PDB file of C-alpha atoms in Angstrom:
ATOM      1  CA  UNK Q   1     -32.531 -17.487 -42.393  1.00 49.00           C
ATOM      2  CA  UNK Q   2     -29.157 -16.087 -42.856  1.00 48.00           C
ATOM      3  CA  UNK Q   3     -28.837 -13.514 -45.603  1.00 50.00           C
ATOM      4  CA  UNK Q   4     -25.970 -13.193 -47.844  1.00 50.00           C
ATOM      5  CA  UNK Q   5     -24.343 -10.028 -45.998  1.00 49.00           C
ATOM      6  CA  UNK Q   6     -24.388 -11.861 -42.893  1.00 44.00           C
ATOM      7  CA  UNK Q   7     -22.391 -14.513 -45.019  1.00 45.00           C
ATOM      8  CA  UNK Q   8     -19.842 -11.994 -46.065  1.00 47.00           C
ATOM      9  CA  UNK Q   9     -19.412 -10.944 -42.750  1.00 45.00           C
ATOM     10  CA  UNK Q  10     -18.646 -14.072 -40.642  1.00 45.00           C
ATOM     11  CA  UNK Q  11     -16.264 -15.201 -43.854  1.00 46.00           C
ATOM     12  CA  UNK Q  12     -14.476 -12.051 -43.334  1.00 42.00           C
ATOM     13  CA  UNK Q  13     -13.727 -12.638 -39.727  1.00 40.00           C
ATOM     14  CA  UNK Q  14     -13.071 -16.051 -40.017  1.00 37.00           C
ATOM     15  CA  UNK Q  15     -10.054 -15.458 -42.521  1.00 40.00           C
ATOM     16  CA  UNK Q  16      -8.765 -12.664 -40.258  1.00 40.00           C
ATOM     17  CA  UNK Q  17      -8.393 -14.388 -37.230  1.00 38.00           C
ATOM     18  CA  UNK Q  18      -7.159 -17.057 -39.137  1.00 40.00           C
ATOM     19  CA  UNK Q  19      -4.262 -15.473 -40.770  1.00 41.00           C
ATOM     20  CA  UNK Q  20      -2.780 -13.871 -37.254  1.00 39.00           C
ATOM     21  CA  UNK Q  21      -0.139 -15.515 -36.013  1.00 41.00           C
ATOM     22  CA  UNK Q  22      -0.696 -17.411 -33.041  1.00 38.00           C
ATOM     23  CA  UNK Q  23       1.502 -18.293 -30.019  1.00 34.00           C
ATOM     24  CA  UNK Q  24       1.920 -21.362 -28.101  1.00 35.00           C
ATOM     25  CA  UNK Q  25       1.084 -21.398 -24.529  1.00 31.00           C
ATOM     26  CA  UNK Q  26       3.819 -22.535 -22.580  1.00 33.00           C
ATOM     27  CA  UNK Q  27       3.069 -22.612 -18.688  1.00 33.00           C
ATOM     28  CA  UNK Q  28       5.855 -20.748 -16.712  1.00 36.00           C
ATOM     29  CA  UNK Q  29       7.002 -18.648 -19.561  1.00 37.00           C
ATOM     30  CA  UNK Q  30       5.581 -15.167 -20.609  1.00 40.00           C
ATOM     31  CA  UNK Q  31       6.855 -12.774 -22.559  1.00 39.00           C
ATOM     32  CA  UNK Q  32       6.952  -9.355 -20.254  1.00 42.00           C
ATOM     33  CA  UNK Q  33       4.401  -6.958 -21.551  1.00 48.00           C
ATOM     34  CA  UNK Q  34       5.229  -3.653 -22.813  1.00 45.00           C
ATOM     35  CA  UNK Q  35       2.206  -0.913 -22.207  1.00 46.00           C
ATOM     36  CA  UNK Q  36      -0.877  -0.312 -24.779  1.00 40.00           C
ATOM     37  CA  UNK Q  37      -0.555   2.759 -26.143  1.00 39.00           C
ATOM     38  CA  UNK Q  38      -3.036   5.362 -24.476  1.00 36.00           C
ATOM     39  CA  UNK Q  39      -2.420   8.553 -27.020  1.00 39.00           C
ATOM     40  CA  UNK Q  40      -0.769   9.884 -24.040  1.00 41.00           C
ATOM     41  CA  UNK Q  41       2.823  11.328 -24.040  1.00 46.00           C
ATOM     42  CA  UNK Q  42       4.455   8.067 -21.122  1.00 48.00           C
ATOM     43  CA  UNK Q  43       7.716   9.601 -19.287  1.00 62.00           C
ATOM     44  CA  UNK Q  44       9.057   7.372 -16.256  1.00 67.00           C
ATOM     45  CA  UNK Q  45      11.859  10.166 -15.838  1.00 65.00           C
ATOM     46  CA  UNK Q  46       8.991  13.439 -15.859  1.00 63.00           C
ATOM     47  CA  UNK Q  47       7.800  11.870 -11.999  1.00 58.00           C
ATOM     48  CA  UNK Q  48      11.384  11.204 -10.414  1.00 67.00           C
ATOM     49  CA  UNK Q  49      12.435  14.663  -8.658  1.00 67.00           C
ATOM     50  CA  UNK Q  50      16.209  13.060 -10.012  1.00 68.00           C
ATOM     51  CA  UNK Q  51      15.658  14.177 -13.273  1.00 71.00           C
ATOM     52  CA  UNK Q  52      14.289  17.027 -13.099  1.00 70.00           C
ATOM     53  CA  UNK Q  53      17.690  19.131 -14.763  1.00 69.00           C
ATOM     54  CA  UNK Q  54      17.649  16.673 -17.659  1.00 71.00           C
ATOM     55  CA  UNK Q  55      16.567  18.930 -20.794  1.00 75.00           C
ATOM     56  CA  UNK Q  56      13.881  17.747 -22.939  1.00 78.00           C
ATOM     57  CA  UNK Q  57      16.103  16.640 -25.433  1.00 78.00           C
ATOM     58  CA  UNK Q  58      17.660  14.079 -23.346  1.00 72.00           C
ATOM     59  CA  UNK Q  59      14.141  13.147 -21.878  1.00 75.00           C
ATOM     60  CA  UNK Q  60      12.818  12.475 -24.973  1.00 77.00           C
ATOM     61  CA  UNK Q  61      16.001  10.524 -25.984  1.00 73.00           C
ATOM     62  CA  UNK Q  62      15.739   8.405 -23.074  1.00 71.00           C
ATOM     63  CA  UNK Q  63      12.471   7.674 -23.123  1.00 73.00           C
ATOM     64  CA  UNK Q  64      12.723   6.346 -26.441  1.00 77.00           C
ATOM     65  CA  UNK Q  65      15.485   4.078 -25.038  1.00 75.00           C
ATOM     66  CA  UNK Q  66      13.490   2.871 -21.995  1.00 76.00           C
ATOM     67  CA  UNK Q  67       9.796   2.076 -22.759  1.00 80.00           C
ATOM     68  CA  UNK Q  68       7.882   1.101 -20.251  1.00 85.00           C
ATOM     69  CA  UNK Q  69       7.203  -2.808 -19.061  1.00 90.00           C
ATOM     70  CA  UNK Q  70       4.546  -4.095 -16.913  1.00 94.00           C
ATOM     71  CA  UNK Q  71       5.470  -6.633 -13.924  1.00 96.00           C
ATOM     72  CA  UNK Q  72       2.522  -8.184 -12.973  1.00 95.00           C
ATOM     73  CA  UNK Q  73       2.342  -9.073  -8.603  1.00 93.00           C
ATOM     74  CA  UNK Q  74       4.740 -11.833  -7.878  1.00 92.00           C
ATOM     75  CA  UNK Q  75       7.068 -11.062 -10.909  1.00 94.00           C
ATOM     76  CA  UNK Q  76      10.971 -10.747 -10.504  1.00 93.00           C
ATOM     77  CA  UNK Q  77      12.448  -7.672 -12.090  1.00 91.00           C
ATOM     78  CA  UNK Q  78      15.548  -8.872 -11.712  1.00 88.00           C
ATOM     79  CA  UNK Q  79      17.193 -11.957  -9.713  1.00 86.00           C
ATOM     80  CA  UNK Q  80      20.816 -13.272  -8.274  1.00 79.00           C
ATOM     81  CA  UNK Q  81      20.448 -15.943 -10.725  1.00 78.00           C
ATOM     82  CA  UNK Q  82      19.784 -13.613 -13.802  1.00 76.00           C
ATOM     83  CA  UNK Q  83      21.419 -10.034 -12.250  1.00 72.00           C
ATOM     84  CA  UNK Q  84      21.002  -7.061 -15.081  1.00 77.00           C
ATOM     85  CA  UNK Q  85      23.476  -4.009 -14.596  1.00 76.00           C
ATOM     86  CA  UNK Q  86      20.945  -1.356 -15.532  1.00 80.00           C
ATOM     87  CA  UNK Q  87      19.023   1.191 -13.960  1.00 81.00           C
ATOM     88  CA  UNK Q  88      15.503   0.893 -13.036  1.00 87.00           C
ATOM     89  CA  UNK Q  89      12.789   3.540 -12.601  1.00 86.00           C
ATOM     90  CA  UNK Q  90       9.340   2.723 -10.713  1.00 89.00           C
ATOM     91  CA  UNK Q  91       6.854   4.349 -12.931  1.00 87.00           C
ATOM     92  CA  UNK Q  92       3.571   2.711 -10.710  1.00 88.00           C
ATOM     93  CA  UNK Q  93       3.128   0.083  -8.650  1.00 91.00           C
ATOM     94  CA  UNK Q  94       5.352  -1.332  -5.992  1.00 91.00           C
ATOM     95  CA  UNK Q  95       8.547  -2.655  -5.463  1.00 92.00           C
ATOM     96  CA  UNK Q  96      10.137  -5.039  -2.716  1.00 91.00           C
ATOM     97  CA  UNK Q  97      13.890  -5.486  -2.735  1.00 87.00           C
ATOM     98  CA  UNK Q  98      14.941  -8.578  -0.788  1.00 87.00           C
ATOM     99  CA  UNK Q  99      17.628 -11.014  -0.064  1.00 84.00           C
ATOM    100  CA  UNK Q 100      17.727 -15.159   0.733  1.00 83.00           C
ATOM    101  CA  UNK Q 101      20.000 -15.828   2.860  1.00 77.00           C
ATOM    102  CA  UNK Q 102      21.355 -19.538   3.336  1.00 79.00           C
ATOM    103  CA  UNK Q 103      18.663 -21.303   5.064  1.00 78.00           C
ATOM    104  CA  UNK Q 104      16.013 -19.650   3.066  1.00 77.00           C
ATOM    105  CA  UNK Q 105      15.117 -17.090   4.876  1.00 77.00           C
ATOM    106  CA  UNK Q 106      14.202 -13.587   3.175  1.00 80.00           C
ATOM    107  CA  UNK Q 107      15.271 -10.236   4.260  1.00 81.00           C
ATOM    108  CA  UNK Q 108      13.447  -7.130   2.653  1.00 84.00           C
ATOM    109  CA  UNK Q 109      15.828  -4.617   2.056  1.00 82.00           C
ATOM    110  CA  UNK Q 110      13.082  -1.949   0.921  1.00 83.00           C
ATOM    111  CA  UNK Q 111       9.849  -1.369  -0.483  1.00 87.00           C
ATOM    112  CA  UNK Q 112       9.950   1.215  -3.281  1.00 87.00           C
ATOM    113  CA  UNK Q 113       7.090   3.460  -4.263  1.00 84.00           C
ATOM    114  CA  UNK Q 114       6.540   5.559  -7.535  1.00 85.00           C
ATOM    115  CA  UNK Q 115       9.835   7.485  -8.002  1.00 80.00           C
ATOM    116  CA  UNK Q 116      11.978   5.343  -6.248  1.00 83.00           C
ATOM    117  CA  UNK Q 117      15.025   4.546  -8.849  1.00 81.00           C
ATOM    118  CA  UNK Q 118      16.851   1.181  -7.914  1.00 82.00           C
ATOM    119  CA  UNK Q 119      19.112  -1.275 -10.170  1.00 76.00           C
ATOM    120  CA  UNK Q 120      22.871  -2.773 -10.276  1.00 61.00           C
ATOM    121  CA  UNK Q 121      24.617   0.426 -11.434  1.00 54.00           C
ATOM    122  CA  UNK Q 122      28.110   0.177 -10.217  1.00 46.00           C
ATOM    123  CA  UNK Q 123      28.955   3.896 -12.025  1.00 47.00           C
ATOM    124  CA  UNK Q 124      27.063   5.664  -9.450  1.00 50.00           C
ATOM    125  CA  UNK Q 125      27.731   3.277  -6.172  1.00 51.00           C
ATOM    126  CA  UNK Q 126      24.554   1.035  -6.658  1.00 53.00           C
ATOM    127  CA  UNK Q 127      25.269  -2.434  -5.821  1.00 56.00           C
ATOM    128  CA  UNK Q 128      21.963  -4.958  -6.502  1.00 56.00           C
ATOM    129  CA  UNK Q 129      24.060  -8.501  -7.362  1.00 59.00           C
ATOM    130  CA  UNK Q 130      22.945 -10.203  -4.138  1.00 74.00           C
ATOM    131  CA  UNK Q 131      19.590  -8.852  -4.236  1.00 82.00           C
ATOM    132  CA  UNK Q 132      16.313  -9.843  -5.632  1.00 88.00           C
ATOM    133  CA  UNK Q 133      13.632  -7.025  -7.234  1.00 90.00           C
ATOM    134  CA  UNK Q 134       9.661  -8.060  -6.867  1.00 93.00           C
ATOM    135  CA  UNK Q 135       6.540  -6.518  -7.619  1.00 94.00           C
ATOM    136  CA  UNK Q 136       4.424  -6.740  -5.559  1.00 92.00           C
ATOM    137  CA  UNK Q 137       1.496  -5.715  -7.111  1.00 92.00           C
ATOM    138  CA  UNK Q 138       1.491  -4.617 -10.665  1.00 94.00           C
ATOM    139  CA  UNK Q 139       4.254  -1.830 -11.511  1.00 95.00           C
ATOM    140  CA  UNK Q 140       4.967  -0.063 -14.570  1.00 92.00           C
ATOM    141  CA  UNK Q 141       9.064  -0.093 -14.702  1.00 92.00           C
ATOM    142  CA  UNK Q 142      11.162   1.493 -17.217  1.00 87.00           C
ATOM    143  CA  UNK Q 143      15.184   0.529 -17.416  1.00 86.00           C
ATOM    144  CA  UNK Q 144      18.440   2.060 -18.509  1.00 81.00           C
ATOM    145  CA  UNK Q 145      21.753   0.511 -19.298  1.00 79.00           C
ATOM    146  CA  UNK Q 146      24.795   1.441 -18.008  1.00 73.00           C
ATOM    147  CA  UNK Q 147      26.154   3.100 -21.540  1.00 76.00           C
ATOM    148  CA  UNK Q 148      22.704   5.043 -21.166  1.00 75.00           C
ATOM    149  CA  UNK Q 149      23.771   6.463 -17.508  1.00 72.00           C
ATOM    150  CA  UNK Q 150      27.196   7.326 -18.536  1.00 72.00           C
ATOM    151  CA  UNK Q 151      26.613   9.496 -21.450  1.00 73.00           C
ATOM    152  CA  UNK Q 152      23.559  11.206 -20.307  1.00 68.00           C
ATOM    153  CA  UNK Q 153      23.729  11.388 -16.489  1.00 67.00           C
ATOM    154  CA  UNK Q 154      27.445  11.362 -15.524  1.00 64.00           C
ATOM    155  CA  UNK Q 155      28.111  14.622 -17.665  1.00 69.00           C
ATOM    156  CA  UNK Q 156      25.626  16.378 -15.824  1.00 71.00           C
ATOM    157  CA  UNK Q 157      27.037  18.204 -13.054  1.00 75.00           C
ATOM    158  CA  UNK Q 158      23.556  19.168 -11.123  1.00 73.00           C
ATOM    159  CA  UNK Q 159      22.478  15.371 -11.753  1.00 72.00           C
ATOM    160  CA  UNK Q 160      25.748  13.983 -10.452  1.00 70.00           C
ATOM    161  CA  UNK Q 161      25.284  15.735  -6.757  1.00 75.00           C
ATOM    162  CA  UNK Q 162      21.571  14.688  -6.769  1.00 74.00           C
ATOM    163  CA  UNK Q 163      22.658  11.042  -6.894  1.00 69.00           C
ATOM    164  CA  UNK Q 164      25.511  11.600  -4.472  1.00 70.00           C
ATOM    165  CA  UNK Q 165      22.584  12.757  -2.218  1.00 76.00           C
ATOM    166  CA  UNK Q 166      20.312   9.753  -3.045  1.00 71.00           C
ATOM    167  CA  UNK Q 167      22.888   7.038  -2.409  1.00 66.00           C
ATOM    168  CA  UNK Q 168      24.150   8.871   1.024  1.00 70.00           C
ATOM    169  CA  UNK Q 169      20.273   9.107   2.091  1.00 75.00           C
ATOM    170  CA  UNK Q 170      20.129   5.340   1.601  1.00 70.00           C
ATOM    171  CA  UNK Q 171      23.144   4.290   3.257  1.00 69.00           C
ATOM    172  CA  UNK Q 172      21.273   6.903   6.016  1.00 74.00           C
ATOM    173  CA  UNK Q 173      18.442   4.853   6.123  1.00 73.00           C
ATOM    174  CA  UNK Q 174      20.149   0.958   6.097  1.00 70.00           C
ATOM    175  CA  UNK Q 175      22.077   2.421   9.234  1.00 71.00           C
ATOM    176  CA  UNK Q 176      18.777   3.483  10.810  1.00 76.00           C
ATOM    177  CA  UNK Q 177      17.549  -0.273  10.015  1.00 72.00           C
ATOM    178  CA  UNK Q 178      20.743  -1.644  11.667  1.00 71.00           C
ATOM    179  CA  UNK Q 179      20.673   0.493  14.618  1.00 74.00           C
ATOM    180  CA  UNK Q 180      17.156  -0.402  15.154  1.00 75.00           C
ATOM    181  CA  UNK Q 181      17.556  -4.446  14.982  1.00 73.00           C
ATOM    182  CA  UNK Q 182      19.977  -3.714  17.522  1.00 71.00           C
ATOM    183  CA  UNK Q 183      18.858  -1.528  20.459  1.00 78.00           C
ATOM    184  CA  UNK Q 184      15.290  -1.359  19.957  1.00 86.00           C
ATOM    185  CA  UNK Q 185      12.335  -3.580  20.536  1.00 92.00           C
ATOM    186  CA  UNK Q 186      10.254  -5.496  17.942  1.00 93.00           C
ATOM    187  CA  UNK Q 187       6.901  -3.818  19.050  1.00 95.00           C
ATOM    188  CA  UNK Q 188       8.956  -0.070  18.200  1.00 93.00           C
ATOM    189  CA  UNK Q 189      10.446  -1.416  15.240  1.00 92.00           C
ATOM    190  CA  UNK Q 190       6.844  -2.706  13.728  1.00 95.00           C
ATOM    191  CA  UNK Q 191       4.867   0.701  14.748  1.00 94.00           C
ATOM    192  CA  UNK Q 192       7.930   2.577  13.271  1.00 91.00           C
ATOM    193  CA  UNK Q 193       7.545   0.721  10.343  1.00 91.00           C
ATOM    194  CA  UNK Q 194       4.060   0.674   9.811  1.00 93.00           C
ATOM    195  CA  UNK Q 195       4.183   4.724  10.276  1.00 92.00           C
ATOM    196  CA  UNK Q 196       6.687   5.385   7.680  1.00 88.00           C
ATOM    197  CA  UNK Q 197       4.394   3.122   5.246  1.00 88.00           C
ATOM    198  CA  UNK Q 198       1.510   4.462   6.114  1.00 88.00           C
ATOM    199  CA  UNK Q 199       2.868   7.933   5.403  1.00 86.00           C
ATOM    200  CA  UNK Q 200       3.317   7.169   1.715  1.00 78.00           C
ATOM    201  CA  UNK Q 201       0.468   5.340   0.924  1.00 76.00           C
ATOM    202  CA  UNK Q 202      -2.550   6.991  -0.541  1.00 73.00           C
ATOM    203  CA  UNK Q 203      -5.606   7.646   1.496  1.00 73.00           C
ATOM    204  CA  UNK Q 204      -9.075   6.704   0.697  1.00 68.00           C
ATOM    205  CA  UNK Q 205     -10.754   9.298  -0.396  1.00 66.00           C
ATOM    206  CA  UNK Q 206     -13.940   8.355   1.281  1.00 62.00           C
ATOM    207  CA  UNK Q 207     -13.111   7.701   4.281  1.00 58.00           C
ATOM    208  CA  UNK Q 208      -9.582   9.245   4.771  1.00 66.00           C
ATOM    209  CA  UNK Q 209      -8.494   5.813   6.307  1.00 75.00           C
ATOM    210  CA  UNK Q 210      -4.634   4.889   5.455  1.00 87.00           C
ATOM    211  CA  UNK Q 211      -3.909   0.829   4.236  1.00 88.00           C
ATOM    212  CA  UNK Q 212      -1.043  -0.388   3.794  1.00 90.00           C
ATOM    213  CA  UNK Q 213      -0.775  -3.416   1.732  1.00 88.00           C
ATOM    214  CA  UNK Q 214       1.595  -6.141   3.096  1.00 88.00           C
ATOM    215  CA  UNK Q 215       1.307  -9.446   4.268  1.00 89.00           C
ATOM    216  CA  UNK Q 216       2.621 -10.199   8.107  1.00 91.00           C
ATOM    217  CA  UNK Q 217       5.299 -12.568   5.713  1.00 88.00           C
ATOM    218  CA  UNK Q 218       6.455  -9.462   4.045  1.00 88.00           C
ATOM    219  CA  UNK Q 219       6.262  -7.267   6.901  1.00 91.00           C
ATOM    220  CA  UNK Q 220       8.443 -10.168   8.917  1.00 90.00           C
ATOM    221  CA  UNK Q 221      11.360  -9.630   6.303  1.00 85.00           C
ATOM    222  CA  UNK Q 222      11.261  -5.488   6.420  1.00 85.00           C
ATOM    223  CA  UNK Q 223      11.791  -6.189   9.813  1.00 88.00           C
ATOM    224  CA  UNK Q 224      14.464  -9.170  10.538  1.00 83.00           C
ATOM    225  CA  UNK Q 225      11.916 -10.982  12.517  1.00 88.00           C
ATOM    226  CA  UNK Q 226      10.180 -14.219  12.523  1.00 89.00           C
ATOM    227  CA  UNK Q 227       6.708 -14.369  11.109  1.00 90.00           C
ATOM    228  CA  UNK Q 228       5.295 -15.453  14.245  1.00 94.00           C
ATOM    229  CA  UNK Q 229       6.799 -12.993  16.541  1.00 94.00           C
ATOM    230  CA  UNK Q 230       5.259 -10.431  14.140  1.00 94.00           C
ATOM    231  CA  UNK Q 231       2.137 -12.079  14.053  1.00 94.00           C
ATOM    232  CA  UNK Q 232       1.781 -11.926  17.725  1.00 96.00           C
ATOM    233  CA  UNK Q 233       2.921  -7.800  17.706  1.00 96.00           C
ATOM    234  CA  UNK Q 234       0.065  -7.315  14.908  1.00 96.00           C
ATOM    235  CA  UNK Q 235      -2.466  -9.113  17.068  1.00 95.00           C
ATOM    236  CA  UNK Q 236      -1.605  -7.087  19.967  1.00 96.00           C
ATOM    237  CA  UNK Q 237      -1.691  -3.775  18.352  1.00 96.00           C
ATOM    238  CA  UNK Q 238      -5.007  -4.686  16.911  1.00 95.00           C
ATOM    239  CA  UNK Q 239      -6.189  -5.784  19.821  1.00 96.00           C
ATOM    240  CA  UNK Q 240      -5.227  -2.039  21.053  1.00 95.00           C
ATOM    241  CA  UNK Q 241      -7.290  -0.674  18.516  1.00 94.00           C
ATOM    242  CA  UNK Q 242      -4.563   0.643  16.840  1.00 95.00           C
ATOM    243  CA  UNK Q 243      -5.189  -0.889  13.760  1.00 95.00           C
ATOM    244  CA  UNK Q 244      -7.256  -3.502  11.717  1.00 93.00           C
ATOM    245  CA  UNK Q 245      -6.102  -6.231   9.799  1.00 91.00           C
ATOM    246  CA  UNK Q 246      -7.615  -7.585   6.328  1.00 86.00           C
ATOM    247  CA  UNK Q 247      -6.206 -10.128   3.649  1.00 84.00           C
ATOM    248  CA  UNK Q 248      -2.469  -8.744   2.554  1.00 84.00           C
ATOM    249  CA  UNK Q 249      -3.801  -5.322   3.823  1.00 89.00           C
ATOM    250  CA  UNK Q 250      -3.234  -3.479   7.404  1.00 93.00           C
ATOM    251  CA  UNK Q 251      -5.329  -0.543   8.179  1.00 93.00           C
ATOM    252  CA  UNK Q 252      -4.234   1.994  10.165  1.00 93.00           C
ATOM    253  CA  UNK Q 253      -6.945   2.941  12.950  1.00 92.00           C
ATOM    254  CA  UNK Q 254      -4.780   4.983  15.201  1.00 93.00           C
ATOM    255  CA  UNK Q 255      -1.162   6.435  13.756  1.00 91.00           C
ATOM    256  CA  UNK Q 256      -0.321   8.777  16.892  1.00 93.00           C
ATOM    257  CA  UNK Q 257      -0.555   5.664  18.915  1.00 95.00           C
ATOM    258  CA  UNK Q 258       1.725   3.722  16.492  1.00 95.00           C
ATOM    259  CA  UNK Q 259       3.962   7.019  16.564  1.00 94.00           C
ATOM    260  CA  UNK Q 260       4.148   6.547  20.754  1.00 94.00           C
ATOM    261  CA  UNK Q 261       4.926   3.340  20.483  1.00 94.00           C
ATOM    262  CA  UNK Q 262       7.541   3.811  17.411  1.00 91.00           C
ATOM    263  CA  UNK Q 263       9.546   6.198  20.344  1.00 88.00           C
ATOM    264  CA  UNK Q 264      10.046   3.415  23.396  1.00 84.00           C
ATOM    265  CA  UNK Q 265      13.737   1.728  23.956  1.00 75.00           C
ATOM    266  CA  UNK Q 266      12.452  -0.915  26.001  1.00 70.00           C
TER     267      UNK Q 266
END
């Protein structure tokens, strides 16, 4: 038998979740989601080393104009077809930075980790407009416009050498990439590779093993080879025991053996 305060009740939650405002589902379309508020003080700019001279004045001003969005695995940050001139900070999560070119195939520029700061921001010598940004799993991202970099980064003498020194350490690392692709073989360029991944993803803390979590597709494009020629260097380096291979993940069994084979020219 239902009692009258039971009554009360379900009325009163009826009418509320009537009167919120509802919104239609569209398929394709999704508003991107800005993150629930934990009671914690969020910075994306307190975990890049970049920053670090900013006062916390200009911290706290910033972060107010970049709150943090979510991009959930598959999700473009930013495209050739809808470029953004901003700058983009990788709070969590991972990034892949890729191109297309005319007969569809992809070419992975980079895959960015927590830190990493990326974006079209042609005041400091970063060029993105033929590039496309993707998470690939879910990252936390927080953006600034190029009014925001001008007045608050430009004028800061310490923070204008530490991006001279970030864009010279990437053109650095694009030349290693080219010089590789040239002169050295796909088996060194895939052990390389996997090393330098390995080395900056976290270990489990039970059993100390290293994964790194990329498909052979995505692995293909970070290298400028075919997906079956990368296939067939995965299969033999697992067959070596060097490592084991799961769904989207590659775990490392044996990194000094990658590291030998990361060293040969032929």
């Amino acid at each position: 038998m239902t009692t009258p305060r039971l009554k009360a009740a379900c009325s009163t939650t009826i009418v509320s979740a009537a009167s919120k405002p509802t919104t239609p589902w569209a398929p394709h379309e999704r508003e991107r989601e800005s993150l629930a508020e934990t009671g914690e003080p969020f910075s994306c700019l307190n975990a890049v080393e970049l920053f670090a001279d900013l006062t916390t004045e200009d911290m706290d001003t910033l972060d107010r104009m970049s709150p943090p969005r979510l991009f959930h695995s598959g999700e473009l940050v930013f495209s050739q077809s809808q470029p953004i001139k901003a700058l983009f900070i990788l709070k969590a999560g991972r990034i892949r930075i890729f191109r297309v070119a005319e007969d569809g195939t992809t070419l992975t520029i980079a895959i960015l980790e927590p830190g990493a700061v990326f974006g079209e921001m042609l005041l400091v010598g970063m060029q993105m407009y033929d590039n496309y940004a993707e998470a690939l799993e879910e990252s936390t991202v927080c953006q600034l416009s190029a009014a925001e970099v001008e007045n608050h980064f430009l004028s800061n003498p310490k923070l204008a050498v530490k991006i001279s020194r970030l864009l010279g350490e990437q053109v650095a690392r694009l030349e290693e990439r080219l010089t590789d692709m040239a002169l050295r073989p796909l088996s060194a360029r895939t052990a390389a590779t996997l090393c330098k991944l390995a080395d900056a993803a976290p270990r489990n803390r039970f059993t100390h093993s290293v994964a790194v979590k990329l498909t052979h597709e995505q692995l293909a494009g970070l290298l400028g080879a075919t997906r079956e020629a990368t296939s067939k260097t995965m299969s033999d380096f697992a067959a070596r025991k060097l490592l084991r291979q799961g769904r989207g993940r590659i775990i490392i069994e044996d990194a000094e053996g990658l590291r030998r084979i990361s060293r040969t020219t032929f």
